[in-house]
Every structure is written in structure tokens, then in C-alpha cells.
PDB file of C-alpha atoms in Angstrom:
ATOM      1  CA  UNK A   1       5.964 -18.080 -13.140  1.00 68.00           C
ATOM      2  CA  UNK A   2       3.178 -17.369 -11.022  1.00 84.00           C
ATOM      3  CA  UNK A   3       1.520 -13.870 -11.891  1.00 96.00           C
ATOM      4  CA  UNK A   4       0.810 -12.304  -8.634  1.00 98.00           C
ATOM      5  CA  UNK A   5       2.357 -12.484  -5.151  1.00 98.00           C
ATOM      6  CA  UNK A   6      -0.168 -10.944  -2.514  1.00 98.00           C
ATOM      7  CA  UNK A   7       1.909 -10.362   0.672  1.00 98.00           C
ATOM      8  CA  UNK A   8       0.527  -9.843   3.855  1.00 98.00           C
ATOM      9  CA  UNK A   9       2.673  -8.321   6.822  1.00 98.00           C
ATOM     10  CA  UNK A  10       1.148  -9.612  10.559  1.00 98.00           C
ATOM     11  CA  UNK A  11       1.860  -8.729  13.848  1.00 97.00           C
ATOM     12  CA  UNK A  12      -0.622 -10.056  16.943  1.00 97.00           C
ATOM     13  CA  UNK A  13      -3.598  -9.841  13.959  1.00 97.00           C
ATOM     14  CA  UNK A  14      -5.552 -12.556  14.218  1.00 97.00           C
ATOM     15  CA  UNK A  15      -8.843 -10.919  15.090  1.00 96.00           C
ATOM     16  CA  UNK A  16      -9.085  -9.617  11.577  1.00 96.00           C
ATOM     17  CA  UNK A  17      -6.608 -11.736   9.768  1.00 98.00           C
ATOM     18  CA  UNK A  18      -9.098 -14.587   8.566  1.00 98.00           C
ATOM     19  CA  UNK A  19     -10.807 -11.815   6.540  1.00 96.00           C
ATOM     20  CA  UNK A  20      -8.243 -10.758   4.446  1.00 98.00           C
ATOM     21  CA  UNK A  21      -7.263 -14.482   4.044  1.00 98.00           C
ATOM     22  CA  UNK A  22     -10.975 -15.248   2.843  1.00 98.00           C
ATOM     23  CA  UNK A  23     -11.102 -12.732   0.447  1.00 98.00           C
ATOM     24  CA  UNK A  24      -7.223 -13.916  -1.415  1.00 98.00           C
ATOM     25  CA  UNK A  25      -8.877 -17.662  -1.394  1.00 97.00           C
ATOM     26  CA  UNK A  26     -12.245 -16.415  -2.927  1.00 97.00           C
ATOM     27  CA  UNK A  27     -10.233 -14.595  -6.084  1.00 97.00           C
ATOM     28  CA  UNK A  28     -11.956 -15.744  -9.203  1.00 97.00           C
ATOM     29  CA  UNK A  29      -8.654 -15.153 -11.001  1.00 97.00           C
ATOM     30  CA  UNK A  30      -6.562 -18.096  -9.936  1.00 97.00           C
ATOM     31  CA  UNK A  31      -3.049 -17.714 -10.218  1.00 97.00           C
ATOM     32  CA  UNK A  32      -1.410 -16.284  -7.000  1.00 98.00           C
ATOM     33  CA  UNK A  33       0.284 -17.216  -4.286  1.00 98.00           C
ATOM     34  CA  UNK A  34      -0.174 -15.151  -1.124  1.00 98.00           C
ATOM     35  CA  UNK A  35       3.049 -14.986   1.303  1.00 98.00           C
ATOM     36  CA  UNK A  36       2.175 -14.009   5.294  1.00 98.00           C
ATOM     37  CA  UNK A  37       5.344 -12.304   7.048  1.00 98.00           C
ATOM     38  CA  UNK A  38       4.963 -12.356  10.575  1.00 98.00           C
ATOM     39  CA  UNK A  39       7.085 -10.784  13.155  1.00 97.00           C
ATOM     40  CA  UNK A  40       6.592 -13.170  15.980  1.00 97.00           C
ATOM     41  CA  UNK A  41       2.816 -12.768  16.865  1.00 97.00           C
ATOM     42  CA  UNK A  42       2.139 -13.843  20.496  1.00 97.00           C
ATOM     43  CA  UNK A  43      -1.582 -14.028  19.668  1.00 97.00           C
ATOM     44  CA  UNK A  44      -2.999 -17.034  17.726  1.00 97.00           C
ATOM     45  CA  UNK A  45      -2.240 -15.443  14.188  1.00 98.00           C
ATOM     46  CA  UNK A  46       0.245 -18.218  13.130  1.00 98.00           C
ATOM     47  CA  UNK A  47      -2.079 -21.172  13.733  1.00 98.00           C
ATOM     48  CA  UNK A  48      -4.754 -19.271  11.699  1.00 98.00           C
ATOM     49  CA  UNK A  49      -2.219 -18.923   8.849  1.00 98.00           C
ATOM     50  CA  UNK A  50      -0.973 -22.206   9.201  1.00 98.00           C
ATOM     51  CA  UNK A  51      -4.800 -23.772   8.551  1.00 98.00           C
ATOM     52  CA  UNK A  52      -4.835 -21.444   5.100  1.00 98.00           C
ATOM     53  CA  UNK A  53      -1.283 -23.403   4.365  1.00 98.00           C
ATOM     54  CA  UNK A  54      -2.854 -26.337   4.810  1.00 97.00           C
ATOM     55  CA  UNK A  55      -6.523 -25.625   2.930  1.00 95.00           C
ATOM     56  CA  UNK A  56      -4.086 -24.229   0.207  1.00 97.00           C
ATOM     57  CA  UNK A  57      -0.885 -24.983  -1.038  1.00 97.00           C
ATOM     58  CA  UNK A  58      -0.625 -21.284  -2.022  1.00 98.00           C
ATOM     59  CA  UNK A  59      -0.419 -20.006   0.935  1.00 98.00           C
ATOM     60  CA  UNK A  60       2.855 -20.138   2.637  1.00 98.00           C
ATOM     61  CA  UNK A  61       4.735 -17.697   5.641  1.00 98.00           C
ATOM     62  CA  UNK A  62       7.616 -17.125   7.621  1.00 98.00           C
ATOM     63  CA  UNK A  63       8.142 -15.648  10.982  1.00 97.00           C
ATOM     64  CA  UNK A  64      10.661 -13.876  12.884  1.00 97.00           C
ATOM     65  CA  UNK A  65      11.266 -10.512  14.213  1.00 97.00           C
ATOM     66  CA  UNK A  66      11.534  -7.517  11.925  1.00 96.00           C
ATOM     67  CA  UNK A  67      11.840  -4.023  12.005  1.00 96.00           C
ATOM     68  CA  UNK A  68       8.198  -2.718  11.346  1.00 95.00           C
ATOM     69  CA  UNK A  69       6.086  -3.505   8.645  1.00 96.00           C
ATOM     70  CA  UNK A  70       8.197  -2.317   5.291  1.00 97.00           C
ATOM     71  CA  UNK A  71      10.626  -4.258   6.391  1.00 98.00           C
ATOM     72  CA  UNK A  72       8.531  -6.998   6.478  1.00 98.00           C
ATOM     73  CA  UNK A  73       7.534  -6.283   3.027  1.00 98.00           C
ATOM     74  CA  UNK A  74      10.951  -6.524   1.963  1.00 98.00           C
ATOM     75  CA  UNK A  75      11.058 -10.115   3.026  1.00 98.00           C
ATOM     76  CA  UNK A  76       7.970 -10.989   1.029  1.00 98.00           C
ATOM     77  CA  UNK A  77       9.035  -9.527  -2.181  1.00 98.00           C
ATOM     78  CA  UNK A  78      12.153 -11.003  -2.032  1.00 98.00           C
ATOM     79  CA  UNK A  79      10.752 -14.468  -1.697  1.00 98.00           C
ATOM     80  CA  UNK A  80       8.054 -13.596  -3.769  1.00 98.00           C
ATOM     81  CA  UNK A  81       7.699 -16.015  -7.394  1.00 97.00           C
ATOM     82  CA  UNK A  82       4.901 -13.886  -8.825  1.00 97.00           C
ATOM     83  CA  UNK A  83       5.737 -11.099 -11.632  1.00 98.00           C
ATOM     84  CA  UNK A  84       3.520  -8.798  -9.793  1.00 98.00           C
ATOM     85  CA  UNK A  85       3.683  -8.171  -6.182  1.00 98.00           C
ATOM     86  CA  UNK A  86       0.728  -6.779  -4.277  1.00 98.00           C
ATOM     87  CA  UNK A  87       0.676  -5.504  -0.726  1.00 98.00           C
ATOM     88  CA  UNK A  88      -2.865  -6.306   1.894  1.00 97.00           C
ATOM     89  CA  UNK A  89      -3.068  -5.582   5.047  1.00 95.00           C
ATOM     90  CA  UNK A  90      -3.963  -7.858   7.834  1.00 96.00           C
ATOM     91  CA  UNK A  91      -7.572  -6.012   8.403  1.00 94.00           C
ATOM     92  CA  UNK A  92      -8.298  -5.140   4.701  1.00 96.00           C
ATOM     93  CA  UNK A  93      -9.882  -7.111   1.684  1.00 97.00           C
ATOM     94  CA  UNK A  94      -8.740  -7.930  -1.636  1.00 97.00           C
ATOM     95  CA  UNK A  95     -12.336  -7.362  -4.113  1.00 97.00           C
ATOM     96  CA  UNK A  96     -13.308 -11.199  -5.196  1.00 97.00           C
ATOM     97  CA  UNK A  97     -12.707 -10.003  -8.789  1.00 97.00           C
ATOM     98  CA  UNK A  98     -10.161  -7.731  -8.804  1.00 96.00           C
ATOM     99  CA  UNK A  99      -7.101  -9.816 -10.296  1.00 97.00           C
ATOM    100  CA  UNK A 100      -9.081 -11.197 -12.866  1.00 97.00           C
ATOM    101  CA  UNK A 101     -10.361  -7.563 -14.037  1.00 97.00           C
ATOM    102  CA  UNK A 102      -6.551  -6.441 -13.710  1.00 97.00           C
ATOM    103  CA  UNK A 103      -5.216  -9.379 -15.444  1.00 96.00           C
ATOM    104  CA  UNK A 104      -7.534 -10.157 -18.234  1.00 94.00           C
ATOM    105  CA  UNK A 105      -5.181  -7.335 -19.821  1.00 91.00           C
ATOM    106  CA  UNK A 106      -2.001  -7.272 -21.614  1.00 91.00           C
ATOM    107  CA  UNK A 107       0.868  -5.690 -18.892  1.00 95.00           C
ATOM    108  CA  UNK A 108       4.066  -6.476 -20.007  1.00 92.00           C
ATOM    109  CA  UNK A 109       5.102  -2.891 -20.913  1.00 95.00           C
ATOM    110  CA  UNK A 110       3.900  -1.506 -17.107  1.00 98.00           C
ATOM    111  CA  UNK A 111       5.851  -1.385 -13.900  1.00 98.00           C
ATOM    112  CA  UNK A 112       2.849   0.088 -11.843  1.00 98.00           C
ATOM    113  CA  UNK A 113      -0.660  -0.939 -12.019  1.00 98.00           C
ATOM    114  CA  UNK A 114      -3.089   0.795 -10.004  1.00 98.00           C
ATOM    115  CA  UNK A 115      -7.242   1.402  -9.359  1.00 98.00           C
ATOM    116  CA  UNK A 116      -9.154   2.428  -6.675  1.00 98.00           C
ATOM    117  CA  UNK A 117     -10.220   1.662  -3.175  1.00 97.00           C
ATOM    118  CA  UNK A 118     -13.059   1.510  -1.075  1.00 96.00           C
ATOM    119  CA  UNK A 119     -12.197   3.362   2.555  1.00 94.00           C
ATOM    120  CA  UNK A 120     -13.859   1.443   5.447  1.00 91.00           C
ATOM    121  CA  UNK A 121     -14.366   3.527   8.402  1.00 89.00           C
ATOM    122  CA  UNK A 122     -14.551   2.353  12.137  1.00 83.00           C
ATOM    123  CA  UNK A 123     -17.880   3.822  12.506  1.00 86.00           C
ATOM    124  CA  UNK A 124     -19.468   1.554   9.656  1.00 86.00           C
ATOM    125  CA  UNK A 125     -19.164   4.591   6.847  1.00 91.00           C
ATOM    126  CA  UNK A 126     -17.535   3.437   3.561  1.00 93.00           C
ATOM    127  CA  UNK A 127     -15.748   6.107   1.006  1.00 94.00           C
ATOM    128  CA  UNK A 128     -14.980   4.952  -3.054  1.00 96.00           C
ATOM    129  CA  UNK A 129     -11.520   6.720  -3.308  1.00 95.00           C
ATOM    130  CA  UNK A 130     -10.208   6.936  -6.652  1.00 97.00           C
ATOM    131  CA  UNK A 131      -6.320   7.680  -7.257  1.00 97.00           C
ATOM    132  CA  UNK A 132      -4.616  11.063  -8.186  1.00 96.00           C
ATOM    133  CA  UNK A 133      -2.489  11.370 -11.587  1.00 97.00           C
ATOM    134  CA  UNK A 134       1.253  10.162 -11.042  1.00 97.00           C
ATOM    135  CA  UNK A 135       2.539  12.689 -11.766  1.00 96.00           C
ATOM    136  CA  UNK A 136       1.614  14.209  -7.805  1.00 94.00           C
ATOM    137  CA  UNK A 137       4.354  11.975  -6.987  1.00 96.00           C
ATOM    138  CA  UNK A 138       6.747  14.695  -7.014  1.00 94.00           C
ATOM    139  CA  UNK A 139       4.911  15.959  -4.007  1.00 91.00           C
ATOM    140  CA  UNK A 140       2.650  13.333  -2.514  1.00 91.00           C
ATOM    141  CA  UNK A 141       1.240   9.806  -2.731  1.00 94.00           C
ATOM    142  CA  UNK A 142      -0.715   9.185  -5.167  1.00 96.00           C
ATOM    143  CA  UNK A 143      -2.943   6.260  -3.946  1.00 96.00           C
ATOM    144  CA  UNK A 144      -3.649   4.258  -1.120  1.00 93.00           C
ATOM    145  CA  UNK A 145      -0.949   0.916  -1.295  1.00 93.00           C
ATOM    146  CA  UNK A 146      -4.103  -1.314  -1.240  1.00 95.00           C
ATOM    147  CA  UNK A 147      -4.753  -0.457  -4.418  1.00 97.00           C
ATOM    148  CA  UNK A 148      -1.147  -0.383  -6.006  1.00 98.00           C
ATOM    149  CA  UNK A 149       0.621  -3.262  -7.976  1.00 98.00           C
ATOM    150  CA  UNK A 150       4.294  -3.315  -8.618  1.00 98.00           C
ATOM    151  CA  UNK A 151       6.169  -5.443 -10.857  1.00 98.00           C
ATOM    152  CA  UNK A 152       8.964  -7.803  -8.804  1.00 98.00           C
ATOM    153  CA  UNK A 153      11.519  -6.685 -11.046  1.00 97.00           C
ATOM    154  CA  UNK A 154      11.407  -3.318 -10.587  1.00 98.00           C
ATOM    155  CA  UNK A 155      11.060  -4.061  -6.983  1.00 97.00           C
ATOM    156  CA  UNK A 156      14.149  -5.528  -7.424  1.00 98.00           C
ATOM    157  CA  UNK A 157      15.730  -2.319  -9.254  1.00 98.00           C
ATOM    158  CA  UNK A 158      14.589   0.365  -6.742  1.00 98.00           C
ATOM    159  CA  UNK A 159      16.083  -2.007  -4.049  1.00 97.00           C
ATOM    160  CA  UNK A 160      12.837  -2.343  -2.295  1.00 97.00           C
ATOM    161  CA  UNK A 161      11.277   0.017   0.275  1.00 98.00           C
ATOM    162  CA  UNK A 162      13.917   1.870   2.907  1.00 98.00           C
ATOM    163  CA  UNK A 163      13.190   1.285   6.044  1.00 97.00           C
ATOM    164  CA  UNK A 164      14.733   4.511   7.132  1.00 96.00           C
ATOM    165  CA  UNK A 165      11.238   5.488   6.887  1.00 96.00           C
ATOM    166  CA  UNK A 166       9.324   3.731   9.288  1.00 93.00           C
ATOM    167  CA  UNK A 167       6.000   5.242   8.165  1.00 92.00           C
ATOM    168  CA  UNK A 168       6.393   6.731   4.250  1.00 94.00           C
ATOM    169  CA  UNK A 169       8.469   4.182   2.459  1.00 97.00           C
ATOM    170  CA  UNK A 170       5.768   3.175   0.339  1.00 97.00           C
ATOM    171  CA  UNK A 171       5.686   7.083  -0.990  1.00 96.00           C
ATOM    172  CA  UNK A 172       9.493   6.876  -1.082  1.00 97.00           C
ATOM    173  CA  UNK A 173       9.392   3.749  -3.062  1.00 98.00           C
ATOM    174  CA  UNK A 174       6.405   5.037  -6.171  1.00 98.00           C
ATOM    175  CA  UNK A 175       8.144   8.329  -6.184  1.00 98.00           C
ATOM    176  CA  UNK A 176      11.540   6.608  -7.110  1.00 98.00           C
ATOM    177  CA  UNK A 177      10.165   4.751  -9.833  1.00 98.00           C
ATOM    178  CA  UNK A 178       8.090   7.590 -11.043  1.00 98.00           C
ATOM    179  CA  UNK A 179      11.068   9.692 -11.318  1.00 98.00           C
ATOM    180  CA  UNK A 180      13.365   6.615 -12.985  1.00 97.00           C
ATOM    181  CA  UNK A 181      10.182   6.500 -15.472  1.00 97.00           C
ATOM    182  CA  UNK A 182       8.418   3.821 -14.529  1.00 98.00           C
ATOM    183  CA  UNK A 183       5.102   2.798 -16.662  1.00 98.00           C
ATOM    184  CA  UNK A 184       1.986   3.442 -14.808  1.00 98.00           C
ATOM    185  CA  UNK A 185      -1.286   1.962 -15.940  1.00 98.00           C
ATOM    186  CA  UNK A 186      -4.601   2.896 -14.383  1.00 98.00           C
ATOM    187  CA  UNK A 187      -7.478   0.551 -13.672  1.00 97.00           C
ATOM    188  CA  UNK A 188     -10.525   1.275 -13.218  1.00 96.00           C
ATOM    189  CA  UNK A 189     -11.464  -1.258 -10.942  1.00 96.00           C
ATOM    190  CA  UNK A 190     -11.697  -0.960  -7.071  1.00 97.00           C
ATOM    191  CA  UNK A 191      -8.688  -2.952  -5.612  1.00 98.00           C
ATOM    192  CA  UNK A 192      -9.721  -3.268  -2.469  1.00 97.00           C
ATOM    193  CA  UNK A 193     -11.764  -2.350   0.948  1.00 95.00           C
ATOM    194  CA  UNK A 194      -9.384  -0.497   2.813  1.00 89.00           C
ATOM    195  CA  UNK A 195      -9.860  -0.495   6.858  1.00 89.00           C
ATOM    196  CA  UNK A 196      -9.080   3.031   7.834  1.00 82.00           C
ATOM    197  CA  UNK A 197      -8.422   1.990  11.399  1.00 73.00           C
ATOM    198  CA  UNK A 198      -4.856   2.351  13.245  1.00 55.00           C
ATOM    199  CA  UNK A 199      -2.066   3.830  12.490  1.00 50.00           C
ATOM    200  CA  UNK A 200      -3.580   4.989   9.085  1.00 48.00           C
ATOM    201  CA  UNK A 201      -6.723   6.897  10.648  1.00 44.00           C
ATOM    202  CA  UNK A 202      -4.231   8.996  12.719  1.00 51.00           C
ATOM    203  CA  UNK A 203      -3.164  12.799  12.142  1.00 50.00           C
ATOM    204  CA  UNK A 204       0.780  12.541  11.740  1.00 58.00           C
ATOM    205  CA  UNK A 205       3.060  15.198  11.656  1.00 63.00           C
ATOM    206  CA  UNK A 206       6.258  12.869  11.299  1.00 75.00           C
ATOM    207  CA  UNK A 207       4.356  11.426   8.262  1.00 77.00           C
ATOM    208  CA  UNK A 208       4.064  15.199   6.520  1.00 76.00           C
ATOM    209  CA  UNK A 209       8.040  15.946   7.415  1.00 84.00           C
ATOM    210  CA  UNK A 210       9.012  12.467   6.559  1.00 91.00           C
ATOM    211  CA  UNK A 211       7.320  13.284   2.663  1.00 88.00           C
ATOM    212  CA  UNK A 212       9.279  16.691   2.543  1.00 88.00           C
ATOM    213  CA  UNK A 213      12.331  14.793   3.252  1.00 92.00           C
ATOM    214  CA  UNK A 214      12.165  12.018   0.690  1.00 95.00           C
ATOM    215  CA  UNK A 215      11.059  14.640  -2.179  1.00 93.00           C
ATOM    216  CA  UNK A 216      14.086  16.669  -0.868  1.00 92.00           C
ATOM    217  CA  UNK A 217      16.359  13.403  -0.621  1.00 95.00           C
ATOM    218  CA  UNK A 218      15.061  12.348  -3.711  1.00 96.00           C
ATOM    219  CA  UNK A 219      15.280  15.674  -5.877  1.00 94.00           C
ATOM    220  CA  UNK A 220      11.972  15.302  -7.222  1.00 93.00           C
ATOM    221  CA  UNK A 221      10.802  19.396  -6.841  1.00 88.00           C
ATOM    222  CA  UNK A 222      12.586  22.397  -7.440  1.00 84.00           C
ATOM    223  CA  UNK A 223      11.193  23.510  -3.676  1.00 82.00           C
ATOM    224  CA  UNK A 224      10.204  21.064  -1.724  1.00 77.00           C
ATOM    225  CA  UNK A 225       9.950  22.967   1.468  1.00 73.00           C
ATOM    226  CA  UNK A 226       7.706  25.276  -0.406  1.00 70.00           C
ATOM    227  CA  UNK A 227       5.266  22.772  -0.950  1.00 69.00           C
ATOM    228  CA  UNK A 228       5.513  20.897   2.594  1.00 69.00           C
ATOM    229  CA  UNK A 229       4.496  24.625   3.939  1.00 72.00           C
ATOM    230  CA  UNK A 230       1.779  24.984   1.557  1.00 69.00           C
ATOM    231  CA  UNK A 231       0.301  21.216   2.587  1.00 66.00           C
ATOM    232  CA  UNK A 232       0.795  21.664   5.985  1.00 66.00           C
ATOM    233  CA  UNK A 233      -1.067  24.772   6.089  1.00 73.00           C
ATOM    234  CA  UNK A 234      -3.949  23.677   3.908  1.00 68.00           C
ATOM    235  CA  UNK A 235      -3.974  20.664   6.164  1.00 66.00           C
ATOM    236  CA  UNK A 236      -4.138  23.354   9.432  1.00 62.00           C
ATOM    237  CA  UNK A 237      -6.680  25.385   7.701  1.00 72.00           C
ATOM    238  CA  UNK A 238      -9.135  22.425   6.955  1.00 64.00           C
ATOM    239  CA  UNK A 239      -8.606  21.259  11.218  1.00 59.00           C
ATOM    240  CA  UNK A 240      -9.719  25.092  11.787  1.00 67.00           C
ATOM    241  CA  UNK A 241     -12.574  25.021   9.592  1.00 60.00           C
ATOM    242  CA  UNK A 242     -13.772  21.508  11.163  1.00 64.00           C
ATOM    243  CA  UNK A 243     -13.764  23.594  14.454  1.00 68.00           C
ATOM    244  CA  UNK A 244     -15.646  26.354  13.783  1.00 67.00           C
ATOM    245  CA  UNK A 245     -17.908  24.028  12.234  1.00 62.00           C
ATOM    246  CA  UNK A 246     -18.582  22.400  14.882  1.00 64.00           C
ATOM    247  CA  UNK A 247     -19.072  25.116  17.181  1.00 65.00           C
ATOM    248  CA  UNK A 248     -21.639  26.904  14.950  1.00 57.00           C
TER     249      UNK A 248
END
């Protein structure tokens, strides 16, 4: 069995997608396999992939439509072979030693590994994130999914991520194993450079009410409405402060 599955989810990416390729093929730790899903790009992002499938036998892809990019995910990991399965994005990079720091360790009794990230801004800034505890699953994410590592079978187990949660199903998903006791191992090791650009640099409301209703769906707090207020309104206090900042 292979040990890792990297999947990568594409739409119309092939301005940054021979990045994130370069960095899976320049892993020092060699056994992976690294699965693109596509949803019908009309740029050139399938001929890029299809010269990694031919530089590299580990490489492979599909492509048809889909219904945004979890549910693209959900295609890789269930064609996945590895007994890890890692998520990249299209405009991100995997750290050129970062699976063999990970996996020169024994983790057969873990379900979740996870390290940190590096945050690359649009303007050229660069942050070194480290995760919180798991245990802040009951009321947020923990860490970015660049920098996450889940076991296929207990990918398998939770089902997989639900797409009825077009932005938050990877909270959804690490909650749910959290609170079935999954085993979560920290690294510390950073994962990945993360490109905070897109959908993920952008204030979202829907995002903030979509995590009140999983931890309410999912019973994992006593109040969960309690502590959407209380985020939201630290959230609203830190946009005011930024504003009087700047007027001052």
C-alpha cells in the first residue's frame, strides 16, 4: 500500500498549478501518489497535468463536473491507495521535506496527523501559523487543511466530507472525528506554504453561521449559539478596532 495520497482539486488553475505539482515531485520522502480531480477546466490545466502523468507514473487524474471542491475531494479519497490522504490546493506548496519528517515516525495508532503552515499573502508577506489544541473543535477549526493528514480509513468511517456545506466541510469533517475520538498527533513540522488568496482571504459571514450549524447539527457544545455570538462579536470588535486604527 502506498503511504500517502496527496489530492489536488482543479478548476481553470493552471497559472499556479505547476507549482504545487513541483513541490509533490521534489518530496524527498518517496512514496506517494498524488491524484488531480478536475471539474472540467476550460483553461490549459489538464494538459499541464497530463505532462506530470507522463514525467511520473504517480501522478494520475480524472475529470468531470462536480459540485465544488469537497466534492471533488470525495472523489480523490475514494480512489485514493495511500493509508494517509492529504489535501493541496492548486496555488499552495507541499514543504520538500515534509512527508519524510511526518513519516520517519511510527503512526499506526493516529487517525489525524497535523503541523503547521506557512500563510502566503498576496502582497508578498508570509505568516508561520501553528495549529490550536483539538480540542477547539467543539467550536472551531483547528488548523488550516494544508497542514492536516487523515487516515483513508477513517475517511471512509466518517463517510467523507458533506457537501451540504459548500464552504466548512472540512471543519464538519475534523469535528466528527474529534468527537467519535479520533487520535490526533501533532507535528512539529511546517506542512506547507499556504496561498491566502481567493476564497480563503475573504470575510464570510455564511462561513461563521455555517460553523454554528455543524456544532449545533453535530452536538458538540452545550450552547452553540452562545459561542457563535461571542465569535462573531470578537470578530466585529477586532474590524472596529482596525478602523479606528486607521483613522488615528
Amino acid at each position: 500500500m502506498t503511504t500517502v495520497s496527496i489530492i489536488i482539486a482543479t478548476f481553470n488553475a493552471a497559472k499556479t498549478l505547476s507549482k504545487a505539482l513541483d513541490s509533490v515531485l521534489s518530496q524527498t520522502y518517496q512514496d506517494w501518489e498524488c491524484i488531480i480531480v478536475d471539474g472540467v477546466s476550460k483553461d490549459n490545466t489538464i494538459n499541464i497535468v497530463k505532462e506530470y502523468v507522463q514525467k511520473d507514473s504517480r501522478f494520475r487524474y480524472i475529470s468531470e463536473p462536480d459540485k465544488g471542491i469537497f466534492d471533488a475531494y470525495n472523489k480523490g479519497w475514494k480512489i485514493a491507495k495511500g493509508e494517509w490522504v492529504y489535501y493541496l490546493g492548486a496555488d499552495d506548496c507541499l514543504n520538500e521535506k515534509a512527508l519524510s519528517e511526518i513519516f520517519v515516525n511510527k503512526l499506526d495508532n493516529f487517525d489525524v496527523i497535523y503541523g503547521n503552515v506557512i500563510i502566503a499573502f498576496s502582497n508578498g508577506d508570509v505568516k508561520y501559523q501553528r495549529p490550536y489544541s483539538p480540542t477547539s473543535l467543539k467550536y472551531k477549526m483547528f488548523a488550516c487543511h494544508q497542514s492536516i493528514l487523515v487516515k483513508r480509513d477513517m475517511m471512509e468511517k466518517m463517510n467523507g466530507f458533506n457537501i451540504v456545506y459548500p464552504i466548512s466541510a472540512d471543519f464538519d469533517m475534523m469535528q466528527r472525528i474529534y468527537l467519535n475520538k479520533g487520535i490526533f498527533k501533532y507535528m512539529d513540522t511546517y506542512i506547507a506554504s499556504f496561498a491566502y488568496t481567493g476564497i480563503s482571504s475573504k470575510f464570510s459571514f455564511k462561513k461563521h453561521h455555517d460553523h454554528y450549524v455543524i456544532c449545533k447539527a453535530n452536538k458538540s457544545n452545550k450552547c452553540p449559539l452562545f459561542y457563535y455570538l461571542l465569535h462573531e462579536t470578537r470578530l466585529y470588535m477586532g474590524y472596529l478596532h482596525k478602523r479606528l486604527l486607521n483613522r488615528i
